[in-house]
Amino acid sequence: MIPAIEKKSLEEIKIFQEQKLAELLAYISENSPFYKRLFAGQNIDISKVKTLEDLQFLPVTTKEDLQQYNDDFLCVPQHKIIDYASTSGTLGDPVTFGLTDSDLDRLAYNEAISFACAGIAEGDVVQLMTTIDRKFMAGLAYFLGLRKLKVGVIRVGAGIPEMQWDSILKYNPSYLITVPSFLLKLIEYAEIHGIDYNNSSIKGAICIGESLREQDFSMNILSKKITDKWNIKLFSTYASTEMSTAFTECEHGKGGHHHPELIIVEVLDENNMPVKNGETGELTFTTLGIEAMPLLRFKTGDIVQLHDEPCECGRNTLRVGSVVGRKKQMIKYKGTTLYPPAMNDVLSSFDNIENHLIEISTNDLGTDEILIKIAVKNQTPEFLQEIKDHFRAKLRVTPKIEFASKEILNPLVFNPMSRKPIRFFDYRNTI
């Protein structure tokens, strides 16, 4: 199930997207109070925007815009809204998104072609290990996409390894949709309770919320720890509520594939200009085909690299590499630029660490200070020194590290009001 446009040349894809861009600009200039006001205030003539390169002459949309003018982004009357979703609010106040019936169809199509990219097909059974309530768009999207693919869905929800294994052994799903670190808990539970997980029905997992790969697409420590024990295929997927679109890996694991029917992507520098080919920058997108709340040049805050060489799977679409980090989470520490994913990767090297979190604050000198709290099975000064040495070897700096109990860390990391583990706490703006 590869859409025809994804096998076209990059030039043909570009021409297709430029036609869709013109339609979007006409739509939002007519129906969006926010963009109507923005275009008038800045004397923007949308008829002059002919190519994807012309996007750089249009203003960007920020998370702050969405938070401040949430309702002004709606392009339809309220009675046309069928579903209300909201962002997780990881880096600010949550934003509500309304979806029309047409938007839900688009959401289902997006996930269907994304799951097909990872090899899921009609006749498979998939265990959904994420919440579908709490205005969580992703959980609903997964269900709608799997249904469109005519795939069986087991809606178990998040957590509880015993319940997950009971369901796996009863219904024999072929794929899981889960946060990858939870797979380690499934492995641990199986080993304790004598479950032969390598002879189970599971052949793959669609992994959300945490990175699986280094920037060169090699497996990172987390994915190695999983696959060293469990012989299953891991697929990374990147998405957000704002884009209503997913970038999912194919079997070759070389980045998440772009769906040109659904979204235009740019990677921008600090001045909102496109970076050079192969460089990292802030992922910025323009949604296509959304009826209720389309977005123009929305800055995600995620630092990524795009890849445009053809993929062995036959798709010629752009691919998005692993997220280097979030722009607002960038840390300048002793002359070195760091992002939390790099520190998470270092800590994942140690089986002795049961849980961890990272706190960032501002010290008396006005510079960033890092405190990492770890819960471990066996506390020794030698182990603490081993971690510090590993940080120095991998990242060239050694943050402050201290022991803490699981009882203190677990409620913070696995907050019941959050959809994924929270390991980064930024106090720089509050202290």
Tab-separated table of C-alpha atoms in Angstrom:
chain	number	residue	atom	x	y	z
A	1	MET	CA	0.000	0.000	0.000
A	2	ILE	CA	2.390	2.682	-1.273
A	3	PRO	CA	0.577	5.812	-2.508
A	4	ALA	CA	1.520	6.531	-6.143
A	5	ILE	CA	2.870	10.000	-5.306
A	6	GLU	CA	5.515	8.474	-3.011
A	7	LYS	CA	7.110	6.655	-5.960
A	8	LYS	CA	7.250	9.784	-8.130
A	9	SER	CA	10.461	11.771	-8.626
A	10	LEU	CA	11.333	14.547	-6.166
A	11	GLU	CA	10.520	17.103	-8.889
A	12	GLU	CA	7.077	15.582	-9.510
A	13	ILE	CA	6.431	15.501	-5.762
A	14	LYS	CA	7.451	19.172	-5.544
A	15	ILE	CA	5.041	20.213	-8.329
A	16	PHE	CA	2.244	18.249	-6.643
A	17	GLN	CA	2.905	19.931	-3.289
A	18	GLU	CA	3.006	23.398	-4.848
A	19	GLN	CA	-0.507	22.851	-6.207
A	20	LYS	CA	-1.672	21.713	-2.764
A	21	LEU	CA	0.045	24.727	-1.150
A	22	ALA	CA	-1.901	27.137	-3.370
A	23	GLU	CA	-5.145	25.427	-2.316
A	24	LEU	CA	-4.196	25.662	1.361
A	25	LEU	CA	-3.299	29.366	1.172
A	26	ALA	CA	-6.606	30.173	-0.507
A	27	TYR	CA	-8.464	28.143	2.137
A	28	ILE	CA	-6.865	29.692	5.237
A	29	SER	CA	-6.988	33.246	3.855
A	30	GLU	CA	-10.746	32.756	3.488
A	31	ASN	CA	-11.573	30.709	6.601
A	32	SER	CA	-8.931	31.130	9.339
A	33	PRO	CA	-9.376	34.213	11.566
A	34	PHE	CA	-5.730	33.930	12.639
A	35	TYR	CA	-4.200	33.730	9.160
A	36	LYS	CA	-6.673	36.237	7.678
A	37	ARG	CA	-5.528	38.753	10.316
A	38	LEU	CA	-1.858	37.826	9.856
A	39	PHE	CA	-1.898	38.198	6.069
A	40	ALA	CA	-3.735	41.543	6.261
A	41	GLY	CA	-1.460	42.885	9.007
A	42	GLN	CA	1.702	42.059	7.082
A	43	ASN	CA	0.326	42.936	3.601
A	44	ILE	CA	0.951	39.404	2.333
A	45	ASP	CA	-0.201	38.659	-1.197
A	46	ILE	CA	-0.638	34.883	-1.263
A	47	SER	CA	-0.949	34.868	-5.065
A	48	LYS	CA	2.791	35.566	-5.221
A	49	VAL	CA	3.585	32.294	-3.415
A	50	LYS	CA	4.106	29.911	-6.345
A	51	THR	CA	6.810	27.478	-5.207
A	52	LEU	CA	7.951	25.685	-2.060
A	53	GLU	CA	10.942	28.038	-2.017
A	54	ASP	CA	8.506	30.966	-1.728
A	55	LEU	CA	7.424	29.654	1.681
A	56	GLN	CA	10.385	31.465	3.221
A	57	PHE	CA	8.639	34.782	2.431
A	58	LEU	CA	5.718	33.821	4.669
A	59	PRO	CA	5.764	34.151	8.465
A	60	VAL	CA	6.150	31.117	10.689
A	61	THR	CA	3.563	29.937	13.203
A	62	THR	CA	4.745	29.177	16.745
A	63	LYS	CA	3.482	27.172	19.695
A	64	GLU	CA	2.942	30.497	21.466
A	65	ASP	CA	0.615	31.591	18.639
A	66	LEU	CA	-1.417	28.423	19.116
A	67	GLN	CA	-1.568	28.869	22.880
A	68	GLN	CA	-2.527	32.548	22.700
A	69	TYR	CA	-5.001	32.389	19.802
A	70	ASN	CA	-6.147	28.765	19.953
A	71	ASP	CA	-9.755	29.343	18.804
A	72	ASP	CA	-8.727	31.705	15.997
A	73	PHE	CA	-7.121	28.816	14.111
A	74	LEU	CA	-10.484	27.087	13.638
A	75	CYS	CA	-11.716	27.297	10.040
A	76	VAL	CA	-15.105	25.662	10.562
A	77	PRO	CA	-18.139	26.306	12.800
A	78	GLN	CA	-18.220	24.367	16.051
A	79	HIS	CA	-21.046	22.073	14.947
A	80	LYS	CA	-18.701	20.540	12.351
A	81	ILE	CA	-16.209	19.414	15.031
A	82	ILE	CA	-16.536	15.659	15.592
A	83	ASP	CA	-13.561	15.074	17.899
A	84	TYR	CA	-11.585	17.228	20.315
A	85	ALA	CA	-7.915	16.399	20.852
A	86	SER	CA	-5.211	18.213	22.772
A	87	THR	CA	-1.429	18.422	22.784
A	88	SER	CA	0.526	16.920	25.658
A	89	GLY	CA	1.735	20.324	26.838
A	90	THR	CA	5.313	19.035	27.242
A	91	LEU	CA	6.806	22.489	26.650
A	92	GLY	CA	3.858	24.714	27.539
A	93	ASP	CA	0.116	24.904	27.988
A	94	PRO	CA	-1.866	22.228	26.115
A	95	VAL	CA	-3.643	23.327	22.929
A	96	THR	CA	-7.013	21.970	21.814
A	97	PHE	CA	-7.477	20.736	18.241
A	98	GLY	CA	-10.858	20.164	16.684
A	99	LEU	CA	-11.235	17.542	13.944
A	100	THR	CA	-14.058	17.321	11.422
A	101	ASP	CA	-15.348	14.109	9.899
A	102	SER	CA	-13.054	14.743	6.931
A	103	ASP	CA	-10.078	15.294	9.278
A	104	LEU	CA	-10.723	11.948	10.976
A	105	ASP	CA	-10.746	10.250	7.565
A	106	ARG	CA	-7.429	11.938	6.772
A	107	LEU	CA	-6.035	10.830	10.147
A	108	ALA	CA	-7.043	7.231	9.440
A	109	TYR	CA	-5.483	7.355	5.961
A	110	ASN	CA	-2.242	8.777	7.391
A	111	GLU	CA	-1.883	5.978	9.922
A	112	ALA	CA	-2.934	3.295	7.430
A	113	ILE	CA	-0.181	4.222	4.960
A	114	SER	CA	2.275	4.701	7.848
A	115	PHE	CA	1.603	1.266	9.340
A	116	ALA	CA	1.734	-0.249	5.851
A	117	CYS	CA	5.161	1.355	5.497
A	118	ALA	CA	6.263	-0.678	8.536
A	119	GLY	CA	4.846	-3.879	7.015
A	120	ILE	CA	1.533	-4.211	8.855
A	121	ALA	CA	-1.121	-5.630	6.519
A	122	GLU	CA	-4.691	-6.908	6.407
A	123	GLY	CA	-4.982	-10.050	8.508
A	124	ASP	CA	-2.468	-8.949	11.145
A	125	VAL	CA	-3.482	-8.435	14.769
A	126	VAL	CA	-1.989	-5.464	16.621
A	127	GLN	CA	-1.890	-4.842	20.366
A	128	LEU	CA	-2.405	-1.149	21.119
A	129	MET	CA	-0.432	-0.350	24.273
A	130	THR	CA	-1.205	3.379	24.402
A	131	THR	CA	-4.148	5.257	25.849
A	132	ILE	CA	-7.031	6.159	23.572
A	133	ASP	CA	-8.722	8.488	26.089
A	134	ARG	CA	-7.737	11.862	27.641
A	135	LYS	CA	-8.100	13.658	24.286
A	136	PHE	CA	-5.055	11.720	23.051
A	137	MET	CA	-4.982	12.046	19.254
A	138	ALA	CA	-2.343	9.380	18.644
A	139	GLY	CA	-4.255	6.558	20.325
A	140	LEU	CA	-7.361	7.367	18.301
A	141	ALA	CA	-5.279	7.735	15.118
A	142	TYR	CA	-3.690	4.306	15.610
A	143	PHE	CA	-7.090	2.670	16.041
A	144	LEU	CA	-8.602	4.424	12.998
A	145	GLY	CA	-5.581	3.606	10.819
A	146	LEU	CA	-5.520	-0.054	11.796
A	147	ARG	CA	-9.247	-0.322	11.189
A	148	LYS	CA	-8.804	1.191	7.722
A	149	LEU	CA	-6.107	-1.434	7.019
A	150	LYS	CA	-8.588	-4.138	8.122
A	151	VAL	CA	-6.258	-5.161	10.929
A	152	GLY	CA	-7.425	-6.639	14.238
A	153	VAL	CA	-6.869	-4.338	17.221
A	154	ILE	CA	-6.475	-5.308	20.888
A	155	ARG	CA	-6.957	-2.104	22.922
A	156	VAL	CA	-5.120	-3.004	26.116
A	157	GLY	CA	-3.847	0.493	26.900
A	158	ALA	CA	-0.632	1.483	28.665
A	159	GLY	CA	1.319	-0.315	31.382
A	160	ILE	CA	0.653	-3.491	33.420
A	161	PRO	CA	3.015	-6.150	31.973
A	162	GLU	CA	0.862	-9.001	33.334
A	163	MET	CA	-2.199	-7.797	31.427
A	164	GLN	CA	-0.127	-7.246	28.273
A	165	TRP	CA	1.268	-10.786	28.360
A	166	ASP	CA	-2.128	-12.319	29.123
A	167	SER	CA	-3.436	-10.590	26.017
A	168	ILE	CA	-0.443	-11.547	23.850
A	169	LEU	CA	-0.711	-15.207	24.824
A	170	LYS	CA	-4.476	-15.261	24.302
A	171	TYR	CA	-4.897	-13.311	21.034
A	172	ASN	CA	-1.472	-13.828	19.381
A	173	PRO	CA	-0.912	-10.320	17.988
A	174	SER	CA	1.893	-9.925	15.459
A	175	TYR	CA	2.750	-6.302	16.298
A	176	LEU	CA	2.768	-4.039	19.347
A	177	ILE	CA	2.377	-0.254	19.439
A	178	THR	CA	4.229	0.997	22.499
A	179	VAL	CA	6.829	3.220	24.117
A	180	PRO	CA	10.037	1.212	23.503
A	181	SER	CA	11.371	1.354	27.072
A	182	PHE	CA	8.230	-0.531	28.153
A	183	LEU	CA	9.393	-3.477	26.034
A	184	LEU	CA	12.202	-3.930	28.570
A	185	LYS	CA	9.563	-4.290	31.311
A	186	LEU	CA	7.757	-6.898	29.194
A	187	ILE	CA	11.016	-8.812	28.798
A	188	GLU	CA	11.728	-8.605	32.528
A	189	TYR	CA	8.238	-9.825	33.426
A	190	ALA	CA	8.492	-12.684	30.919
A	191	GLU	CA	11.846	-13.820	32.319
A	192	ILE	CA	10.572	-13.772	35.909
A	193	HIS	CA	7.409	-15.699	35.011
A	194	GLY	CA	8.906	-18.211	32.610
A	195	ILE	CA	7.328	-16.845	29.402
A	196	ASP	CA	9.284	-17.799	26.274
A	197	TYR	CA	8.951	-14.400	24.621
A	198	ASN	CA	11.101	-15.342	21.611
A	199	ASN	CA	8.545	-18.018	20.753
A	200	SER	CA	5.595	-15.657	21.118
A	201	SER	CA	3.521	-14.345	18.189
A	202	ILE	CA	5.205	-10.927	18.264
A	203	LYS	CA	7.347	-10.143	15.230
A	204	GLY	CA	7.573	-6.344	15.471
A	205	ALA	CA	6.834	-3.194	17.474
A	206	ILE	CA	5.901	0.297	16.305
A	207	CYS	CA	7.719	2.483	18.835
A	208	ILE	CA	6.542	5.930	19.891
A	209	GLY	CA	7.791	8.682	22.182
A	210	GLU	CA	11.444	7.589	22.423
A	211	SER	CA	14.227	7.415	19.862
A	212	LEU	CA	15.526	4.083	18.554
A	213	ARG	CA	18.424	5.245	16.388
A	214	GLU	CA	21.567	7.326	16.270
A	215	GLN	CA	21.899	10.023	13.622
A	216	ASP	CA	23.587	7.543	11.240
A	217	PHE	CA	20.524	5.229	11.631
A	218	SER	CA	22.453	2.671	13.662
A	219	MET	CA	20.575	1.284	16.666
A	220	ASN	CA	20.977	3.239	19.880
A	221	ILE	CA	21.542	1.646	23.276
A	222	LEU	CA	17.837	1.350	24.089
A	223	SER	CA	16.968	-0.524	20.890
A	224	LYS	CA	20.054	-2.745	21.244
A	225	LYS	CA	19.050	-3.700	24.790
A	226	ILE	CA	15.632	-4.739	23.493
A	227	THR	CA	16.706	-6.640	20.378
A	228	ASP	CA	19.702	-8.319	22.051
A	229	LYS	CA	17.116	-10.268	24.050
A	230	TRP	CA	13.920	-10.186	21.993
A	231	ASN	CA	14.230	-11.111	18.332
A	232	ILE	CA	11.666	-8.642	16.997
A	233	LYS	CA	11.820	-5.813	14.461
A	234	LEU	CA	11.556	-2.275	15.869
A	235	PHE	CA	10.078	0.573	13.815
A	236	SER	CA	10.440	4.198	14.842
A	237	THR	CA	7.644	6.699	14.211
A	238	TYR	CA	7.568	10.467	14.679
A	239	ALA	CA	4.376	12.512	14.850
A	240	SER	CA	2.567	15.244	16.751
A	241	THR	CA	-0.989	16.359	17.397
A	242	GLU	CA	-0.328	19.616	15.537
A	243	MET	CA	0.636	17.887	12.281
A	244	SER	CA	-1.932	15.036	12.370
A	245	THR	CA	0.629	13.167	10.291
A	246	ALA	CA	3.222	10.480	11.047
A	247	PHE	CA	6.714	9.801	9.704
A	248	THR	CA	7.218	6.047	10.075
A	249	GLU	CA	10.182	3.851	9.167
A	250	CYS	CA	10.016	1.134	6.559
A	251	GLU	CA	11.840	-2.188	6.990
A	252	HIS	CA	15.157	-0.563	6.051
A	253	GLY	CA	15.178	1.731	9.117
A	254	LYS	CA	16.602	4.817	7.421
A	255	GLY	CA	14.286	7.476	8.835
A	256	GLY	CA	10.565	8.190	8.909
A	257	HIS	CA	8.984	8.471	5.456
A	258	HIS	CA	7.278	11.705	4.429
A	259	HIS	CA	3.714	11.602	3.073
A	260	PRO	CA	3.626	14.444	0.497
A	261	GLU	CA	-0.173	14.323	0.169
A	262	LEU	CA	-0.502	15.309	3.811
A	263	ILE	CA	2.300	17.651	4.802
A	264	ILE	CA	5.046	19.983	3.527
A	265	VAL	CA	8.260	19.909	5.561
A	266	GLU	CA	11.086	22.409	5.980
A	267	VAL	CA	14.138	22.423	8.234
A	268	LEU	CA	14.942	25.972	9.347
A	269	ASP	CA	17.818	27.757	11.041
A	270	GLU	CA	17.637	30.395	13.786
A	271	ASN	CA	16.577	33.018	11.221
A	272	ASN	CA	13.735	30.877	9.856
A	273	MET	CA	15.666	30.199	6.671
A	274	PRO	CA	16.142	26.719	5.172
A	275	VAL	CA	19.352	24.978	6.271
A	276	LYS	CA	21.750	23.554	3.711
A	277	ASN	CA	21.112	20.013	2.516
A	278	GLY	CA	22.201	17.522	5.166
A	279	GLU	CA	22.339	20.030	8.029
A	280	THR	CA	20.220	19.906	11.176
A	281	GLY	CA	17.605	22.517	12.006
A	282	GLU	CA	14.114	22.981	13.393
A	283	LEU	CA	11.453	20.859	11.738
A	284	THR	CA	8.754	23.148	10.405
A	285	PHE	CA	5.649	21.922	8.596
A	286	THR	CA	2.615	23.030	6.638
A	287	THR	CA	-0.386	20.701	6.803
A	288	LEU	CA	-2.322	19.719	3.678
A	289	GLY	CA	-5.903	18.477	3.508
A	290	ILE	CA	-6.921	19.489	7.032
A	291	GLU	CA	-10.330	21.137	7.279
A	292	ALA	CA	-10.679	22.345	10.889
A	293	MET	CA	-7.233	23.602	11.980
A	294	PRO	CA	-4.651	23.695	9.180
A	295	LEU	CA	-1.268	25.180	10.046
A	296	LEU	CA	1.187	27.171	7.926
A	297	ARG	CA	4.938	26.893	8.590
A	298	PHE	CA	4.468	25.621	12.138
A	299	LYS	CA	7.734	25.357	14.098
A	300	THR	CA	7.799	22.121	16.089
A	301	GLY	CA	10.779	22.887	18.326
A	302	ASP	CA	12.348	19.560	17.263
A	303	ILE	CA	15.874	19.584	15.811
A	304	VAL	CA	16.206	17.076	12.963
A	305	GLN	CA	17.976	16.301	9.701
A	306	LEU	CA	16.213	15.479	6.421
A	307	HIS	CA	17.420	12.768	4.011
A	308	ASP	CA	16.488	12.852	0.331
A	309	GLU	CA	18.342	9.942	-1.271
A	310	PRO	CA	15.985	7.213	-2.619
A	311	CYS	CA	15.081	4.402	-0.208
A	312	GLU	CA	15.428	0.704	-1.015
A	313	CYS	CA	11.705	0.277	-0.331
A	314	GLY	CA	10.847	2.082	-3.575
A	315	ARG	CA	9.674	5.364	-2.043
A	316	ASN	CA	11.350	8.553	-3.229
A	317	THR	CA	9.987	10.708	-0.423
A	318	LEU	CA	12.040	12.684	2.077
A	319	ARG	CA	12.859	10.957	5.344
A	320	VAL	CA	13.139	12.523	8.790
A	321	GLY	CA	16.024	11.329	10.950
A	322	SER	CA	15.936	10.810	14.704
A	323	VAL	CA	15.183	13.924	16.737
A	324	VAL	CA	18.489	15.339	17.971
A	325	GLY	CA	16.666	17.206	20.719
A	326	ARG	CA	14.074	19.873	21.382
A	327	LYS	CA	15.130	23.447	20.797
A	328	LYS	CA	13.865	24.621	24.191
A	329	GLN	CA	15.672	21.753	25.909
A	330	MET	CA	19.103	22.666	24.553
A	331	ILE	CA	21.653	22.885	27.366
A	332	LYS	CA	24.950	24.808	27.297
A	333	TYR	CA	27.141	23.073	29.861
A	334	LYS	CA	30.828	23.903	30.341
A	335	GLY	CA	31.147	24.993	26.714
A	336	THR	CA	29.347	21.945	25.323
A	337	THR	CA	25.875	21.882	23.745
A	338	LEU	CA	23.785	18.976	25.023
A	339	TYR	CA	20.268	17.636	24.525
A	340	PRO	CA	18.474	15.237	26.910
A	341	PRO	CA	18.349	12.315	24.396
A	342	ALA	CA	22.146	12.119	24.435
A	343	MET	CA	22.196	11.905	28.244
A	344	ASN	CA	19.363	9.361	28.248
A	345	ASP	CA	21.412	7.259	25.855
A	346	VAL	CA	24.445	7.288	28.180
A	347	LEU	CA	22.329	6.258	31.174
A	348	SER	CA	20.671	3.464	29.181
A	349	SER	CA	24.080	1.771	29.005
A	350	PHE	CA	23.833	0.659	32.632
A	351	ASP	CA	21.593	-2.250	33.630
A	352	ASN	CA	22.098	-1.254	37.266
A	353	ILE	CA	20.059	1.947	36.684
A	354	GLU	CA	16.348	1.287	37.233
A	355	ASN	CA	15.100	4.821	36.639
A	356	HIS	CA	16.436	8.324	36.136
A	357	LEU	CA	15.497	11.944	35.567
A	358	ILE	CA	17.382	15.058	34.498
A	359	GLU	CA	16.942	18.453	36.161
A	360	ILE	CA	18.237	21.683	34.609
A	361	SER	CA	18.518	24.915	36.562
A	362	THR	CA	20.417	28.204	36.439
A	363	ASN	CA	23.369	28.584	38.820
A	364	ASP	CA	24.685	31.729	40.509
A	365	LEU	CA	26.788	32.532	37.459
A	366	GLY	CA	23.717	32.531	35.221
A	367	THR	CA	24.758	29.380	33.349
A	368	ASP	CA	23.051	25.998	32.989
A	369	GLU	CA	23.451	23.453	35.764
A	370	ILE	CA	22.627	19.744	35.314
A	371	LEU	CA	21.545	17.374	38.085
A	372	ILE	CA	20.830	13.742	37.210
A	373	LYS	CA	18.996	11.635	39.777
A	374	ILE	CA	19.272	7.869	39.423
A	375	ALA	CA	17.587	4.937	41.149
A	376	VAL	CA	19.855	1.896	41.065
A	377	LYS	CA	19.792	-1.717	42.210
A	378	ASN	CA	23.143	-1.449	43.967
A	379	GLN	CA	24.523	1.877	45.225
A	380	THR	CA	28.314	2.125	45.392
A	381	PRO	CA	30.790	5.025	45.010
A	382	GLU	CA	32.560	2.955	42.344
A	383	PHE	CA	29.410	2.738	40.221
A	384	LEU	CA	28.829	6.479	40.494
A	385	GLN	CA	32.371	7.085	39.295
A	386	GLU	CA	31.850	4.632	36.419
A	387	ILE	CA	28.832	6.626	35.222
A	388	LYS	CA	30.777	9.899	35.427
A	389	ASP	CA	33.659	8.420	33.451
A	390	HIS	CA	31.204	7.198	30.801
A	391	PHE	CA	29.686	10.679	30.501
A	392	ARG	CA	33.151	12.183	30.092
A	393	ALA	CA	34.035	9.651	27.396
A	394	LYS	CA	30.787	10.009	25.430
A	395	LEU	CA	29.806	13.669	25.907
A	396	ARG	CA	33.080	15.280	27.093
A	397	VAL	CA	31.449	16.629	30.276
A	398	THR	CA	30.361	15.164	33.613
A	399	PRO	CA	27.136	16.492	35.135
A	400	LYS	CA	26.309	16.256	38.824
A	401	ILE	CA	24.786	12.828	39.574
A	402	GLU	CA	23.137	11.663	42.777
A	403	PHE	CA	21.325	8.547	43.970
A	404	ALA	CA	17.571	8.621	44.651
A	405	SER	CA	15.003	5.964	45.447
A	406	LYS	CA	12.556	4.432	42.971
A	407	GLU	CA	9.758	5.503	45.296
A	408	ILE	CA	10.720	9.145	44.708
A	409	LEU	CA	11.510	8.965	40.978
A	410	ASN	CA	8.766	6.673	39.684
A	411	PRO	CA	5.791	8.999	40.432
A	412	LEU	CA	7.646	11.870	38.728
A	413	VAL	CA	8.739	9.957	35.637
A	414	PHE	CA	5.567	7.918	35.220
A	415	ASN	CA	3.093	10.672	35.993
A	416	PRO	CA	-0.447	9.256	35.536
A	417	MET	CA	-1.491	12.504	33.808
A	418	SER	CA	1.215	12.132	31.159
A	419	ARG	CA	1.084	9.974	28.048
A	420	LYS	CA	4.772	9.096	28.109
A	421	PRO	CA	7.644	9.007	30.640
A	422	ILE	CA	8.832	12.451	31.769
A	423	ARG	CA	12.572	12.429	32.392
A	424	PHE	CA	13.442	16.079	31.760
A	425	PHE	CA	12.597	18.846	34.229
A	426	ASP	CA	13.629	22.355	33.209
A	427	TYR	CA	13.665	24.860	36.076
A	428	ARG	CA	15.653	27.544	34.238
A	429	ASN	CA	12.599	29.760	33.733
A	430	THR	CA	11.220	29.347	37.235
A	431	ILE	CA	14.209	29.782	39.549
